[in-house]
mmCIF file of C-alpha atoms (C1' of nucleotides) in Angstrom:
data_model
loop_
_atom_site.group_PDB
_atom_site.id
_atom_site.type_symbol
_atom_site.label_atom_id
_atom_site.label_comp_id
_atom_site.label_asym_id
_atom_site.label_seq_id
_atom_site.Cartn_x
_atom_site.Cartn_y
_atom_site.Cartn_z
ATOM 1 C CA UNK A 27 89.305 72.992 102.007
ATOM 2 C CA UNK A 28 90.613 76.422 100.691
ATOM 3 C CA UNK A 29 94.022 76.998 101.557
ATOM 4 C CA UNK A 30 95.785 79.974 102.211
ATOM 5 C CA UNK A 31 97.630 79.783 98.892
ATOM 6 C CA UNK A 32 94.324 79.362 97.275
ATOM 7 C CA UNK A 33 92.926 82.339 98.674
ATOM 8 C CA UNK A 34 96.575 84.435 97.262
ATOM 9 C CA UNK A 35 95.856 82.922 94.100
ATOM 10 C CA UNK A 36 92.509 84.119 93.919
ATOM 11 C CA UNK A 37 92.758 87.409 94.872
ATOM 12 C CA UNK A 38 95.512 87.817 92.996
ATOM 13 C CA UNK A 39 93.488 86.380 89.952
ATOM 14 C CA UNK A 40 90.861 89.566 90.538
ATOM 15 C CA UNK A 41 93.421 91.904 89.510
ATOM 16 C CA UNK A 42 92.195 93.492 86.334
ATOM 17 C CA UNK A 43 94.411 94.459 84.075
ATOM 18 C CA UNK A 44 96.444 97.189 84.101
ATOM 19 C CA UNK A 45 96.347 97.710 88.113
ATOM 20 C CA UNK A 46 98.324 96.507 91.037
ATOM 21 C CA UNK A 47 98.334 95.307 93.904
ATOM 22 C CA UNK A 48 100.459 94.663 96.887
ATOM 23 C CA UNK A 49 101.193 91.995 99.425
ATOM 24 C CA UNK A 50 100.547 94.134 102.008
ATOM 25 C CA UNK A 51 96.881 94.502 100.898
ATOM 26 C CA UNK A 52 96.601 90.507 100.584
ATOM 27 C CA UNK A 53 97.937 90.290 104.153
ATOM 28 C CA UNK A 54 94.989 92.562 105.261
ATOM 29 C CA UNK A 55 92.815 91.162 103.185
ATOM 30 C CA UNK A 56 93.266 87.746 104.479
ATOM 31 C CA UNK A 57 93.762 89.323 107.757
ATOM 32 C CA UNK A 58 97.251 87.836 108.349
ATOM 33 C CA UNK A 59 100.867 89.592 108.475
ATOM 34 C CA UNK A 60 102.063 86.640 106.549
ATOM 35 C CA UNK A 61 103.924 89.087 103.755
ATOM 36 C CA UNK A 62 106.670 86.575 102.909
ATOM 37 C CA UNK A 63 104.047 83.578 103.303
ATOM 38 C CA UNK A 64 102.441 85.193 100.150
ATOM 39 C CA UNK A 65 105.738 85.729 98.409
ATOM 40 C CA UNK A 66 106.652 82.368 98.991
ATOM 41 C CA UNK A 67 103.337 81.289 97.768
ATOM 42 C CA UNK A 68 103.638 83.382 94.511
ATOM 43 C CA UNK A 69 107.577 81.979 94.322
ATOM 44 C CA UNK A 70 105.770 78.578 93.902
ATOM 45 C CA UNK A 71 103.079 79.703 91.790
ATOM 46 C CA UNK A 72 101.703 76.428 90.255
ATOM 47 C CA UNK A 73 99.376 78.585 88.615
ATOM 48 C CA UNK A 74 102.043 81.385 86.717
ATOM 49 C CA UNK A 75 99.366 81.603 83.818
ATOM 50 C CA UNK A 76 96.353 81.956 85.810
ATOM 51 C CA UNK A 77 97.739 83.934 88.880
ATOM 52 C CA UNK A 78 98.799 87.507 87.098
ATOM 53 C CA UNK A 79 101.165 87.279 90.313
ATOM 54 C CA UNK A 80 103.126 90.262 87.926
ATOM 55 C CA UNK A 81 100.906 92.522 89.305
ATOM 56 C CA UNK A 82 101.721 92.031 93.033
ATOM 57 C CA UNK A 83 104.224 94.545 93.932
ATOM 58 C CA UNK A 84 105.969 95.844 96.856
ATOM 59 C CA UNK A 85 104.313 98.497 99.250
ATOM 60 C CA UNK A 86 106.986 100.984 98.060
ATOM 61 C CA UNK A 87 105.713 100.361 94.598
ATOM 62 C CA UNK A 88 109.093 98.884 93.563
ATOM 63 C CA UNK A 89 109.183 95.765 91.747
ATOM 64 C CA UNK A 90 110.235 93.233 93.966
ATOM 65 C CA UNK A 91 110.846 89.663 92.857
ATOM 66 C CA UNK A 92 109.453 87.407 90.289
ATOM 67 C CA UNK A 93 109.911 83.662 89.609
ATOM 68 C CA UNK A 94 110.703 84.157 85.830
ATOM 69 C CA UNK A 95 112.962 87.427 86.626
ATOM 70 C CA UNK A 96 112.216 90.745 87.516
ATOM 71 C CA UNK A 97 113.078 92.147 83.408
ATOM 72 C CA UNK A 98 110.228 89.462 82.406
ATOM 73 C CA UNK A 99 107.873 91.444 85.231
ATOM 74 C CA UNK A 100 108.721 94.171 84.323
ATOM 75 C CA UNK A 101 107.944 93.494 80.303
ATOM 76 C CA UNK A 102 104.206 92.540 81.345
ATOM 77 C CA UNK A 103 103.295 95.271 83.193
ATOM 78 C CA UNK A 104 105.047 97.552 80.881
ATOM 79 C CA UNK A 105 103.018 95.993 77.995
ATOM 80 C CA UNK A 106 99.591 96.767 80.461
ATOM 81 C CA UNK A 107 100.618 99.900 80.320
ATOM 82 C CA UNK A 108 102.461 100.987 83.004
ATOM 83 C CA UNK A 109 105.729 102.923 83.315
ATOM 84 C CA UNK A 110 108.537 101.179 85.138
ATOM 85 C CA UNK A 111 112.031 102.878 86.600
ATOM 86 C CA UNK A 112 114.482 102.032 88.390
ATOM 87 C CA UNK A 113 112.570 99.213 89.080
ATOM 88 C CA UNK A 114 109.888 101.114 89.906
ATOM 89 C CA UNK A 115 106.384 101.725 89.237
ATOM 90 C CA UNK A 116 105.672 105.683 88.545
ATOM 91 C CA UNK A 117 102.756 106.892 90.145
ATOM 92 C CA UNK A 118 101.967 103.484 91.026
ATOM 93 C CA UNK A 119 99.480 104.737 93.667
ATOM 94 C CA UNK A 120 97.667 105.442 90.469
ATOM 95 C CA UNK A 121 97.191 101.909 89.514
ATOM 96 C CA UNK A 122 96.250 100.870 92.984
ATOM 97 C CA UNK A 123 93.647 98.114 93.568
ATOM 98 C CA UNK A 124 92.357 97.600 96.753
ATOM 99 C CA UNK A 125 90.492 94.295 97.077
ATOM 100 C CA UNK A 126 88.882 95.646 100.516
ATOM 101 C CA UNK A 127 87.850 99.689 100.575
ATOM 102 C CA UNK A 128 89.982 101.424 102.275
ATOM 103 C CA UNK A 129 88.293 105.424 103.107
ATOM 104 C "C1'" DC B 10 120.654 103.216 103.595
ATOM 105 C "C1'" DC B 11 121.404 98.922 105.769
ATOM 106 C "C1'" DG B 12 120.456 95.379 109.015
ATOM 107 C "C1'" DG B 13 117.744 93.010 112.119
ATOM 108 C "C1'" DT B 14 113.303 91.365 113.548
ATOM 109 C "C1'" DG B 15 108.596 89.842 113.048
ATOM 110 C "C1'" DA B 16 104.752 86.715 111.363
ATOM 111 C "C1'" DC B 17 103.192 82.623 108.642
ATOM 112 C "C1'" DT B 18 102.922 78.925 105.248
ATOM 113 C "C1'" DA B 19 104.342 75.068 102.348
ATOM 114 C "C1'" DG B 20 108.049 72.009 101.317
ATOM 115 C "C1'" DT B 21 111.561 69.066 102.581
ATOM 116 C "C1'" DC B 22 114.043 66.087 105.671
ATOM 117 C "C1'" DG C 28 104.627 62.979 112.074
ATOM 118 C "C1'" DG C 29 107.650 66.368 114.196
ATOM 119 C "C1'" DA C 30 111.268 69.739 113.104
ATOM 120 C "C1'" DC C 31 113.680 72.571 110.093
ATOM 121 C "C1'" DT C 32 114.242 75.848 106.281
ATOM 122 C "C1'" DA C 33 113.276 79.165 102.850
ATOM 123 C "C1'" DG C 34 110.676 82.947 101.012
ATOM 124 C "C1'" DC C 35 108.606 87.870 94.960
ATOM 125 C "C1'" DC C 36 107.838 91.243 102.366
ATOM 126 C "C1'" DA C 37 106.950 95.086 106.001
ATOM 127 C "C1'" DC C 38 108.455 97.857 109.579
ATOM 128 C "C1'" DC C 39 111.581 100.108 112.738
ATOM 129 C "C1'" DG C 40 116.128 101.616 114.494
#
DNA sequence: CCGGTGACTAGTC
DNA sequence: GGACTAGCCACCG
């Protein structure tokens, strides 16, 4: 059976490279409001290497948390390419991935 | 800006 | 196996 950590992980695994994503858009994705389920989930992740969980942001675009630190987040998605400040992702809308389309 | 509340899962006791 | 607790959040006042 596929769990609901499972599915996290998996979405989370679709994120190419150099976007982000959110846990509000897991939460509709999965069609649940369970926000701090999936940052729990990530929190846990049993799969650090395999999950880019780094990439999952909050709605705001700010950083959030991070279960190595939020410096050592902020390192990998600086090294993708982004631009972080103030904890913060500038023009993070630009970097946006959607797993569902949204108009 | 801060605090409280809501929704949900996985772990632990 | 039931109950409790924590959590990388989101939203509203």
């Amino acid at each position: 059976m596929i769990g609901f950590a499972a599915q996290c992980y998996q979405l989370v695994s679709k994120i190419p490279k150099g976007k982000i994503s959110t846990y509000k858009e897991i939460g509709l994705t999965l069609n649940t409001k369970a926000y701090r389920s999936i940052g729990r989930i990530m929190a846990k992740n049993p799969h650090l290497i395999d999950v880019p969980c780094h990439r999952v942001v909050k709605t705001d675009g700010y950083i959030g948390g991070y279960a190595l630190g939020m410096m050592k987040k902020i390192e990998l998605l600086q090294d993708e390419g982004l631009i972080i400040k103030n904890n913060r992702i500038v023009n993070y809308k630009n970097y946006m991935f959607y797993f569902i389309a949204k108009h």
